[in-house]
Coordinates of C-alpha atoms in Angstrom, one line a residue:
M192 CA -205.0 85.5 34.7
A193 CA -204.3 82.1 37.2
D194 CA -200.8 82.0 36.8
I195 CA -201.1 86.1 37.8
L196 CA -202.5 85.0 40.9
R197 CA -199.8 82.2 41.8
S198 CA -197.3 84.6 41.4
I199 CA -198.8 86.8 43.2
E200 CA -199.0 84.1 45.9
A201 CA -195.1 83.2 45.7
Y202 CA -194.3 86.7 46.5
K203 CA -196.5 87.3 49.2
R204 CA -195.9 84.2 50.9
A205 CA -192.1 84.5 50.9
E206 CA -192.8 87.7 52.8
I207 CA -195.1 86.2 54.9
A208 CA -192.5 84.1 55.8
A209 CA -189.6 87.2 56.0
A210 CA -192.4 89.1 58.4
K211 CA -192.5 86.2 60.0
R212 CA -189.0 86.2 60.9
A213 CA -188.7 89.1 61.5
R214 CA -191.4 90.4 63.7
P215 CA -192.9 87.0 65.7
L216 CA -196.9 87.3 65.8
A217 CA -196.7 86.9 69.9
E218 CA -194.7 90.7 69.1
L219 CA -197.2 91.5 66.3
E220 CA -199.9 90.7 68.1
S221 CA -199.0 93.1 71.0
A222 CA -198.5 95.9 68.8
A223 CA -202.1 95.1 67.4
R224 CA -203.8 95.6 71.1
A225 CA -201.5 98.6 71.9
A226 CA -203.1 100.0 68.4
S227 CA -205.7 102.3 68.7
A228 CA -209.1 101.7 68.3
P229 CA -210.5 100.4 65.2
R230 CA -212.7 103.8 63.4
G231 CA -215.8 101.4 62.4
F232 CA -215.4 101.1 57.7
L233 CA -218.9 99.0 57.8
R234 CA -220.2 101.5 60.4
A235 CA -218.9 104.6 58.5
I236 CA -220.7 103.4 55.3
E237 CA -223.5 102.6 56.3
G238 CA -224.4 106.4 57.9
R239 CA -224.0 108.1 54.6
L240 CA -226.1 104.6 53.1
A241 CA -229.1 105.5 56.7
Q242 CA -228.4 109.8 55.1
G243 CA -229.8 108.5 51.5
Q244 CA -226.1 109.2 50.2
S245 CA -223.3 107.8 48.4
A246 CA -220.5 106.2 49.8
L247 CA -217.2 106.4 48.6
I248 CA -214.6 104.8 49.5
A249 CA -210.8 106.5 48.4
E250 CA -208.6 105.3 47.0
I251 CA -204.6 105.7 47.5
K252 CA -201.5 104.2 45.9
K253 CA -198.7 105.1 44.4
A254 CA -198.7 102.8 41.3
S255 CA -201.0 100.4 38.8
P256 CA -198.8 98.0 36.4
S257 CA -200.8 98.7 34.1
K258 CA -200.4 102.8 34.1
G259 CA -197.0 103.0 36.4
L260 CA -196.4 105.7 38.3
I261 CA -199.3 108.4 40.5
P262 CA -197.9 111.3 40.2
D263 CA -196.7 113.5 43.5
F264 CA -198.0 110.8 45.8
D265 CA -198.5 112.0 49.1
P266 CA -201.1 110.0 51.2
P267 CA -201.4 112.2 54.0
A268 CA -202.0 114.7 51.2
L269 CA -204.8 112.5 49.1
A270 CA -206.7 111.7 53.0
R271 CA -207.6 115.1 53.8
A272 CA -208.2 116.2 50.2
Y273 CA -210.6 113.1 49.9
A274 CA -211.7 113.9 53.0
R275 CA -213.1 117.6 52.5
G276 CA -214.4 115.7 49.4
G277 CA -217.1 113.8 50.4
A278 CA -215.3 110.5 51.3
C279 CA -216.4 108.1 53.9
C280 CA -213.6 105.7 53.9
L281 CA -209.5 105.6 52.4
S282 CA -208.9 102.1 50.7
V283 CA -204.6 102.1 50.4
L284 CA -202.2 99.2 49.0
T285 CA -199.4 98.0 50.6
D286 CA -198.7 95.4 48.0
T287 CA -194.5 96.1 47.4
P288 CA -194.3 94.5 44.0
S289 CA -197.0 95.2 42.0
F290 CA -198.5 98.5 43.4
Q291 CA -195.4 100.3 45.0
G292 CA -197.3 100.3 48.5
A293 CA -195.6 100.7 52.2
P294 CA -197.3 99.3 55.3
E295 CA -196.0 104.0 55.9
H296 CA -199.0 105.0 52.9
L297 CA -201.7 103.5 54.8
I298 CA -200.1 104.7 58.7
T299 CA -199.1 108.4 57.7
A300 CA -202.2 108.3 55.1
R301 CA -205.4 107.6 58.6
A302 CA -203.5 109.7 61.0
A303 CA -203.8 112.6 58.7
T304 CA -207.6 112.8 58.9
D305 CA -210.0 110.4 61.0
L306 CA -211.5 108.2 58.0
P307 CA -211.3 104.0 58.4
V308 CA -208.6 102.5 56.7
L309 CA -208.0 98.9 55.1
R310 CA -205.3 98.0 54.1
K311 CA -205.5 96.4 50.7
D312 CA -203.3 94.4 50.1
F313 CA -203.0 90.5 48.5
M314 CA -204.2 88.7 51.3
Y315 CA -203.4 84.8 52.2
E316 CA -203.0 84.1 56.4
P317 CA -204.4 85.4 59.2
Y318 CA -200.7 86.9 60.2
Q319 CA -201.1 89.5 57.9
V320 CA -204.6 90.6 59.2
V321 CA -202.8 90.8 62.7
E322 CA -200.2 92.5 61.2
A323 CA -202.8 95.4 59.9
R324 CA -204.3 95.8 62.5
A325 CA -201.5 96.8 64.3
W326 CA -200.8 99.3 61.7
G327 CA -203.4 101.0 62.1
A328 CA -206.0 99.5 59.6
D329 CA -209.4 99.2 60.4
C330 CA -210.4 96.8 57.7
I331 CA -209.3 94.0 55.2
L332 CA -209.8 93.0 51.4
I333 CA -210.1 89.3 51.0
I334 CA -210.1 88.4 47.0
M335 CA -212.4 85.1 46.6
A336 CA -210.4 84.0 43.6
A337 CA -207.4 84.4 45.8
V338 CA -207.6 81.8 48.4
D339 CA -210.2 79.3 48.8
D340 CA -213.1 78.7 51.5
A341 CA -210.8 77.6 54.1
A342 CA -208.3 80.0 54.1
A343 CA -211.3 83.4 53.2
R344 CA -212.5 82.0 56.8
D345 CA -209.4 82.3 58.7
L346 CA -208.7 85.5 57.4
E347 CA -212.1 86.8 57.9
D348 CA -212.0 84.9 61.8
A349 CA -208.9 86.7 62.4
A350 CA -210.3 89.9 61.9
F351 CA -213.8 90.0 63.7
A352 CA -211.7 88.4 66.3
L353 CA -209.0 92.2 66.1
G354 CA -212.8 94.7 66.2
M355 CA -212.3 94.9 62.0
D356 CA -214.6 94.4 59.7
V357 CA -213.8 92.6 55.7
L358 CA -214.5 93.6 52.1
I359 CA -214.7 90.5 50.7
E360 CA -214.2 90.5 46.5
V361 CA -215.6 89.4 44.4
H362 CA -215.6 88.4 40.3
D363 CA -218.2 86.3 39.3
R364 CA -221.4 84.2 40.3
G365 CA -219.3 81.6 41.9
E366 CA -217.2 84.1 43.7
L367 CA -220.1 85.5 44.6
E368 CA -221.9 81.9 45.7
R369 CA -219.0 81.4 47.8
A370 CA -218.8 85.2 49.6
L371 CA -222.2 84.8 51.0
V372 CA -220.9 81.4 52.9
C373 CA -218.1 84.1 54.9
R374 CA -220.7 86.3 57.8
S375 CA -218.7 89.6 56.5
R376 CA -222.0 91.9 55.0
L377 CA -219.3 94.0 52.6
I378 CA -218.9 92.7 49.4
G379 CA -217.0 93.8 46.8
I380 CA -218.1 93.3 42.8
N381 CA -214.6 94.4 40.8
N382 CA -215.5 95.7 37.5
R383 CA -212.6 94.3 36.1
D384 CA -212.2 91.2 33.7
L385 CA -210.0 88.8 35.7
K386 CA -209.1 86.8 31.8
T387 CA -208.8 90.5 30.3
F388 CA -208.5 93.2 32.7
D389 CA -211.1 95.4 30.2
T390 CA -213.3 96.8 33.0
T391 CA -216.9 97.0 32.3
L392 CA -220.1 97.8 34.3
A393 CA -222.2 95.0 33.3
M394 CA -220.1 92.8 36.7
S395 CA -222.1 94.2 38.8
Q396 CA -225.4 95.0 36.8
G397 CA -225.5 91.4 36.8
L398 CA -224.5 90.1 40.0
A399 CA -225.8 93.0 42.3
P400 CA -229.3 91.7 42.1
L401 CA -228.1 88.5 43.2
L402 CA -227.5 90.1 46.6
P403 CA -229.2 89.4 49.9
R404 CA -230.9 92.5 51.4
E405 CA -228.4 92.5 54.0
R406 CA -225.5 93.3 52.7
V407 CA -223.6 95.4 51.2
A408 CA -222.6 95.9 47.7
V409 CA -220.0 97.9 46.3
G410 CA -218.5 98.5 43.5
E411 CA -215.5 98.6 42.0
S412 CA -213.2 99.6 39.3
G413 CA -214.6 101.1 36.1
I414 CA -216.3 104.0 38.2
F415 CA -215.4 107.7 36.6
T416 CA -219.0 109.9 36.5
P417 CA -221.6 111.0 38.2
A418 CA -223.1 108.9 35.3
D419 CA -221.4 105.6 36.6
L420 CA -222.8 106.2 40.0
E421 CA -226.1 106.8 38.4
L422 CA -226.2 103.5 36.7
L423 CA -224.5 101.6 40.1
A424 CA -227.9 103.2 41.7
A425 CA -230.3 102.2 39.7
C426 CA -228.9 98.4 40.4
G427 CA -228.1 99.0 43.7
I428 CA -225.1 99.7 44.9
S429 CA -225.0 103.0 46.8
T430 CA -221.2 102.7 47.9
F431 CA -218.3 102.4 46.2
L432 CA -214.1 102.6 45.9
V433 CA -212.7 104.8 43.5
G434 CA -208.6 105.7 43.1
E435 CA -206.6 106.4 40.1
S436 CA -209.6 108.5 38.2
L437 CA -209.2 110.8 41.3
M438 CA -205.7 110.3 42.5
R439 CA -204.5 111.8 38.5
Q440 CA -206.3 115.1 38.3
V441 CA -205.0 117.5 40.2
D442 CA -207.5 118.8 42.2
V443 CA -208.4 115.4 44.0
E444 CA -210.6 117.2 46.3
A445 CA -212.9 118.6 43.7
A446 CA -212.6 116.2 41.1
T447 CA -214.1 113.6 44.5
R448 CA -216.4 116.7 45.0
A449 CA -217.1 116.3 41.5
L450 CA -217.8 112.6 41.5
L451 CA -220.0 112.9 44.1
A452 CA -222.1 115.9 43.0
R453 CA -225.4 114.0 41.6
Q454 CA -228.7 113.4 43.2
R455 CA -229.8 111.5 46.0
H456 CA -231.5 108.3 45.3
E457 CA -233.9 106.5 48.0
R458 CA -233.1 103.3 50.2
P459 CA -230.0 102.4 48.6
L460 CA -229.2 99.3 49.2
G461 CA -227.9 98.0 52.7
A462 CA -229.2 101.5 53.9
A463 CA -231.1 101.3 57.7
E464 CA -235.0 100.2 56.6

C-alpha cells in the first residue's frame, strides 16, 4: 500500500503544480471568497444524530479502481436521489486518475440539492483546500495514511480558515492517535485493510470505542445493509459513508431509503447531550 500511496502522491503533486501554473493562488482565493457560503457539513450530521437518526454521507463517483465504471453516471440525478432517499450530506470524488472524477461532478451535484458536500480526494497541500472551496465544497478529506502530522495540520488550518469542515480518515490505532491531535471532530474509520483491500466492520468495532465522546465517528467502506448499520450503532457509530453499493442499484432513491430503514437507537455517538 505504501507504494500505491507514493504513486498517488506523485501524480497528485504533479497535478497541483500544473494547477498552480494555470491558476495562481491569489486568483483561486478570490474565487473561493466569491463562492456560496459553506453549508455546514458537520452541522447537518449533528442535526440527524440529535434526532436519534443515522446520518448518511452518500457518495458520488464515476468509477473505482477495483470495479470499474459506474453505469448511468449522472451526478445531479444521483444527488437528488440521495437527498430524496434521506442522505444528509454528499461525498463527491474529484480525483481523475484513480476514480475518473472531475470538479464538474462536485459542482453540478452540489447545485442539484441543498446538501453539504465533501470533496473526496487525496489532499496534500492547502492549495487543494482553496480549490475545493472555490468549487463550492463544504468539507475536505484528510487521509492520515497519506500525510504527515504537519501536512494534516496545514490542511486542517486552511479548511477552518475558509469556514469548511474536515473529515479525518484513519485505518488503524496509530493513525487514530495522530488524528485525535487534530481539532476536527469528524473521524472516519475506513473498514478497508490497506494491505489486502478486504473490508471488515471489525475495524470500526475496534477503533470506535477509543474515540472521545466529543468526536463524531464515521464508518466507511464495507457497509451494505441495515444490519451493518445496526452493528455499527452497537459500537457507537451512527454516521456512515456509502457510495458504490447504492450507486449500482437500479433505483438509487429506493436503495437509500431501504438502507436507512432500521430501528432508531438511543444516544448515538456525537449526538447532542
